[in-house]
CSV table of C-alpha atoms in Angstrom, one decimal:
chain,number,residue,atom,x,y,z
Y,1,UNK,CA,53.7,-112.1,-32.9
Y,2,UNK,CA,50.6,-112.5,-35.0
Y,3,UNK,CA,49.7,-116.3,-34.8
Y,4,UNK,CA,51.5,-119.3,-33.9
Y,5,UNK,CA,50.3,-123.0,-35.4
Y,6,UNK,CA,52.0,-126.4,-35.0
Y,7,UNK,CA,51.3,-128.5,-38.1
Y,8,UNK,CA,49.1,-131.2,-37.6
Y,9,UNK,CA,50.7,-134.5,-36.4
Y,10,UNK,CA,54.0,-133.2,-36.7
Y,11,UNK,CA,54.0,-130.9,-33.4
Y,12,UNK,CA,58.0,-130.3,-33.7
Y,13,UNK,CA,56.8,-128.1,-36.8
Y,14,UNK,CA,55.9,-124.8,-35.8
Y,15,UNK,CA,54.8,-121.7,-38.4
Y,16,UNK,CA,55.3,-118.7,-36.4
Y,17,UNK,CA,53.5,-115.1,-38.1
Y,18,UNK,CA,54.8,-111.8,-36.9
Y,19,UNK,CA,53.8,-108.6,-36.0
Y,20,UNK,CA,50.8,-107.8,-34.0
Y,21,UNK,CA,47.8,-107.7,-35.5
Y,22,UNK,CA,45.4,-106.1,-33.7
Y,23,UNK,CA,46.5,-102.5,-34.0
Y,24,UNK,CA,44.9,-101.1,-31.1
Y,25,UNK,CA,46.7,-98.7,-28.8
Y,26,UNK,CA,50.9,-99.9,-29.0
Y,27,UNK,CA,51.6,-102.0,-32.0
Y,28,UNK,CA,54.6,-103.8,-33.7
Y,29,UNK,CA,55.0,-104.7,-37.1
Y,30,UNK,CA,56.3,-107.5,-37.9
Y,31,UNK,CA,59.4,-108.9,-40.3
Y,32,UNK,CA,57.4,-111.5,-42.1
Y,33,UNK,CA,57.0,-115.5,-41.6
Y,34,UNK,CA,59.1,-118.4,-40.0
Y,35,UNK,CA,59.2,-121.9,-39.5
Y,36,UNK,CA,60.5,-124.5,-37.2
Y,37,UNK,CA,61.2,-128.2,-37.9
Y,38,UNK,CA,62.4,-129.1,-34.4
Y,39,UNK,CA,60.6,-127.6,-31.9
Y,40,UNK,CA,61.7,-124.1,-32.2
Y,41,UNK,CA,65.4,-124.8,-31.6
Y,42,UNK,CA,65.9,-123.2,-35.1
Y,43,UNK,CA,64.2,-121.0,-37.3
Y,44,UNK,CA,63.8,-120.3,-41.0
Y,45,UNK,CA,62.6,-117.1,-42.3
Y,46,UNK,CA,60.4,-117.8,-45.6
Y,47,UNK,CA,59.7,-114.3,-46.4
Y,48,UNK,CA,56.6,-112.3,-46.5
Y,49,UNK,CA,58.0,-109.3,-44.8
Y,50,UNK,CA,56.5,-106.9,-46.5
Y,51,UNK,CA,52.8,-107.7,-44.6
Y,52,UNK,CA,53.7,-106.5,-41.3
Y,53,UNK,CA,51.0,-108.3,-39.5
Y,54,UNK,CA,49.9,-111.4,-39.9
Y,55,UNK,CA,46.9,-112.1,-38.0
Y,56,UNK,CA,46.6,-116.1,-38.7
Y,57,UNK,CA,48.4,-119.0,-40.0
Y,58,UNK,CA,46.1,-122.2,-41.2
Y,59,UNK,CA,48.1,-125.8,-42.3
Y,60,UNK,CA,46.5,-128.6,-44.3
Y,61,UNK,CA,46.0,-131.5,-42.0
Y,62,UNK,CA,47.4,-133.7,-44.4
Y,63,UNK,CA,50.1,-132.0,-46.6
Y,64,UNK,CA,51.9,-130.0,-44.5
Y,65,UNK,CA,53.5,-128.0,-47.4
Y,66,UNK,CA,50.0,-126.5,-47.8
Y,67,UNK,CA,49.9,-123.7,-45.7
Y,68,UNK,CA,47.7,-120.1,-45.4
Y,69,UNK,CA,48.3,-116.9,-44.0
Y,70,UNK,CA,46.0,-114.2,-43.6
Y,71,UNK,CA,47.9,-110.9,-43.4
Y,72,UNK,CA,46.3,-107.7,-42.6
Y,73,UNK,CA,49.0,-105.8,-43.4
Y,74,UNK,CA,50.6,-102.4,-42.3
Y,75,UNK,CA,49.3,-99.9,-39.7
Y,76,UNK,CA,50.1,-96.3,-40.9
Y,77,UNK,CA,49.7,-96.2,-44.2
Y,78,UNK,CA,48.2,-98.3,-47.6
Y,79,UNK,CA,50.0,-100.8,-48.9
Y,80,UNK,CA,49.7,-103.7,-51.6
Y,81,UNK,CA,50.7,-107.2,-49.4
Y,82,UNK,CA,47.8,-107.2,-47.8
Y,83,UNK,CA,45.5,-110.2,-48.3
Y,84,UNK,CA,45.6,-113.9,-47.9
Y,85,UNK,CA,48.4,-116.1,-49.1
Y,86,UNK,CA,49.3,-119.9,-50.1
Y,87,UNK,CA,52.3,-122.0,-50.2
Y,88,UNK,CA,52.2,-125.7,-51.8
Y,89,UNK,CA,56.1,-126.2,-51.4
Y,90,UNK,CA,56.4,-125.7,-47.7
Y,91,UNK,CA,57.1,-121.8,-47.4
Y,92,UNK,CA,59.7,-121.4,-50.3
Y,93,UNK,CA,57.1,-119.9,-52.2
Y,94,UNK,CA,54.1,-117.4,-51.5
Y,95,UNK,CA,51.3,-117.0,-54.3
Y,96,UNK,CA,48.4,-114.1,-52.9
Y,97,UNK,CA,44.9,-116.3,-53.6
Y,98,UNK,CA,43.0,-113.3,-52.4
Y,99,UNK,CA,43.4,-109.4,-52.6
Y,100,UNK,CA,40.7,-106.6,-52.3
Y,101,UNK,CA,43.0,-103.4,-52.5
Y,102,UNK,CA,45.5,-101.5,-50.3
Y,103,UNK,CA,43.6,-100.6,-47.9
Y,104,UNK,CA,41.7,-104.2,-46.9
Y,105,UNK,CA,43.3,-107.1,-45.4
Y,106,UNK,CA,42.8,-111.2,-44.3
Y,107,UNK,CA,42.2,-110.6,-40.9
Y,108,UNK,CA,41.1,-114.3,-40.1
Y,109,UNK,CA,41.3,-117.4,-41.5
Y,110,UNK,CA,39.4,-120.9,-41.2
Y,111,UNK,CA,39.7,-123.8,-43.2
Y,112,UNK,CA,37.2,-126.7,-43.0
Y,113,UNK,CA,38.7,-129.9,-41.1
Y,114,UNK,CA,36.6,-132.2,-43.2
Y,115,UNK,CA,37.3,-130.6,-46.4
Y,116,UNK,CA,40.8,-128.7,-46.8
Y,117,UNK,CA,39.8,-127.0,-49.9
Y,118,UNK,CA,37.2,-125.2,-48.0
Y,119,UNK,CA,38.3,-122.1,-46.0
Y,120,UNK,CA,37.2,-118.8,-45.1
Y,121,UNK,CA,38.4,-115.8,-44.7
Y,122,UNK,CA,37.7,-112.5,-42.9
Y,123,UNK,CA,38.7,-108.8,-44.4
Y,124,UNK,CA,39.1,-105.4,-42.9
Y,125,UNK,CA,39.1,-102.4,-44.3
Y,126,UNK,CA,41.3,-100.6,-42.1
Y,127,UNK,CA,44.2,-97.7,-41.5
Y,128,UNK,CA,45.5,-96.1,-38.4
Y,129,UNK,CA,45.5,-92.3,-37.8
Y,130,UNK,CA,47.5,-90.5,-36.0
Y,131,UNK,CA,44.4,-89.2,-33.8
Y,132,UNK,CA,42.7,-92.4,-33.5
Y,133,UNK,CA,42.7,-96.8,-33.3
Y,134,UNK,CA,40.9,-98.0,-37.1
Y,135,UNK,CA,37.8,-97.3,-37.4
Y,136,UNK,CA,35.6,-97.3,-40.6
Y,137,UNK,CA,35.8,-93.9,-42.6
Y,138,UNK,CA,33.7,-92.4,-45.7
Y,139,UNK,CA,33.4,-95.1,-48.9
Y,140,UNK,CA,34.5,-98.0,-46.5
Y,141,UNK,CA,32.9,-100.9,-47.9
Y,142,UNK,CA,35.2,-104.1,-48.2
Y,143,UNK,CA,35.4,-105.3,-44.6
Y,144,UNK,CA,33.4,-109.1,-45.2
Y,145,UNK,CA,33.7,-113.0,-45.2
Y,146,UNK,CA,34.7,-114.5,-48.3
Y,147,UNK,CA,34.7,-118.6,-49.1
Y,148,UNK,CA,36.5,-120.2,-51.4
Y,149,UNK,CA,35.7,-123.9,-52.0
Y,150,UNK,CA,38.8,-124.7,-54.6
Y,151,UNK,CA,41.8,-124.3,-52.0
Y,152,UNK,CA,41.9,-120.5,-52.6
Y,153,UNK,CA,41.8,-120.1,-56.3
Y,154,UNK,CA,38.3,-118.4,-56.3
Y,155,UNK,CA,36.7,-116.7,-53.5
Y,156,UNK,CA,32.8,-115.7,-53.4
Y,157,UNK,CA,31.7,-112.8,-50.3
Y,158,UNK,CA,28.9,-114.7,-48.0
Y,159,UNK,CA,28.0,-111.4,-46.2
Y,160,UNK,CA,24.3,-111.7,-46.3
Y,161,UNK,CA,22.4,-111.4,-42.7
Y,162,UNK,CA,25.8,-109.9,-41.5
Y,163,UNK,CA,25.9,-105.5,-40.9
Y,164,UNK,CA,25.8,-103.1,-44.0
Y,165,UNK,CA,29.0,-103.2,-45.4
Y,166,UNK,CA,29.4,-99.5,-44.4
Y,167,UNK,CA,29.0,-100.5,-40.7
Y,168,UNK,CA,31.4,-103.9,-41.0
Y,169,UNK,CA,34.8,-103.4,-39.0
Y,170,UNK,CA,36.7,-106.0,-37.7
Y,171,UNK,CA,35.5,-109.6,-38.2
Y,172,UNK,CA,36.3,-112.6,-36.1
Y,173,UNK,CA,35.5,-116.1,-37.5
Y,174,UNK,CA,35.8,-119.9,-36.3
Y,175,UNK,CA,34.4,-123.0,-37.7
Y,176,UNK,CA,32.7,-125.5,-35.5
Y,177,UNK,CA,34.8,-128.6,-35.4
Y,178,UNK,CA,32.0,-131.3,-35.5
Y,179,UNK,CA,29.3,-129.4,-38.0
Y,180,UNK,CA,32.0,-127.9,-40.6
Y,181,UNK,CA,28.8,-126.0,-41.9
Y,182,UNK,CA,28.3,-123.9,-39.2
Y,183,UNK,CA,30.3,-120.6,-39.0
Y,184,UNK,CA,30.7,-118.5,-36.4
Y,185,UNK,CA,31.8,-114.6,-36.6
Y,186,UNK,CA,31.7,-111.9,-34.1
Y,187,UNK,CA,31.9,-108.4,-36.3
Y,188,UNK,CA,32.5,-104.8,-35.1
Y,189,UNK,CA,29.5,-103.1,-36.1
Y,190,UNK,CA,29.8,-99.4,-36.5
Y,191,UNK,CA,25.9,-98.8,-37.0
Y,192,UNK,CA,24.4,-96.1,-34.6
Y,193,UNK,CA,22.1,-98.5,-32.4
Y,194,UNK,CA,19.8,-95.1,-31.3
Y,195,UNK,CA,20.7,-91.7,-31.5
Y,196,UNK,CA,22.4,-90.0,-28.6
Y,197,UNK,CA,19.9,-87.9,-26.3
């Protein structure tokens, strides 16, 4: 399981992500999305199997047919379903608001409680080898925070003060609660700090 997340003031609805996202060590994929309506007596699969891990789940607070996923996708190999995806019917359909390429997934997601059609989302450029967890490689670039201040139909990277994209690796981010403008991110940074002696 990815993420889990109860839709605001309806805590019988539950959106459950799977496959495990972090891809460190053992990992699962995952079979896509589901949803529960009473509590997680029954379940509803509404597709998206083809991501494999999705890492976070975000639901408007007011129109619970609104809903994100940030999906990171598979482990071993490249793929195209990676990216960050929107429903405005409740899960029985997926649109992908924001791709970089095969390679780079959504690995976080935030949306701004004061103003829905604010969120932001974290990428990673990332795939597993046989020999090793992800790590950046030649040409990496894409790992990055993007906003999107239109509910996902434009995005614009805010990367600036953050590592060379060359050294970006895994990016967390939350939003504070009570200052919706202040973002905080903890990034894997792959720079060499001093050289080894």
């Amino acid at each position: 399981i990815g993420d889990i997340a109860l839709v605001p003031g309806h805590p019988e609805q539950i959106w459950v992500g799977t496959g495990e996202a972090n891809i460190f060590r053992s990992s699962q994929a995952g079979c896509g999305i589901y949803k529960s309506l009473d509590g997680g007596k029954n379940w509803q699969h509404l597709g998206l199997d083809a991501t494999y891990t999705i890492a976070r789940i975000v639901v408007h607070p007011t129109n619970p047919d609104i809903v994100y996923v940030a999906a990171s996708g598979h482990e071993w190999t490249d793929n195209p379903d990676r990216g960050v995806y929107k429903t405005t019917d409740g899960g029985k359909t997926w649109n992908k608001v924001l791709y970089i390429d095969e390679r780079t997934g959504a690995i976080d997601l935030v949306m701004d409680p004061a103003t829905p059609d604010t969120l932001y989302a974290a990428t990673w450029q990332r795939i597993r080898r046989k020999w090793n967890d992800p790590r950046n490689e030649p040409g990496y670039g894409n790992s990055g925070i993007h906003k999107s201040t239109d509910g996902g139909k434009t995005w614009k990277p805010i990367n600036k003060g953050l590592p060379e994209a060359r050294f970006r690796g895994r990016i967390g981010i939350d939003i504070a609660a009570t200052k919706p403008n202040v973002l905080y991110t903890m990034v894997d940074n792959y720079e060499i700090a001093r050289p080894p002696t």
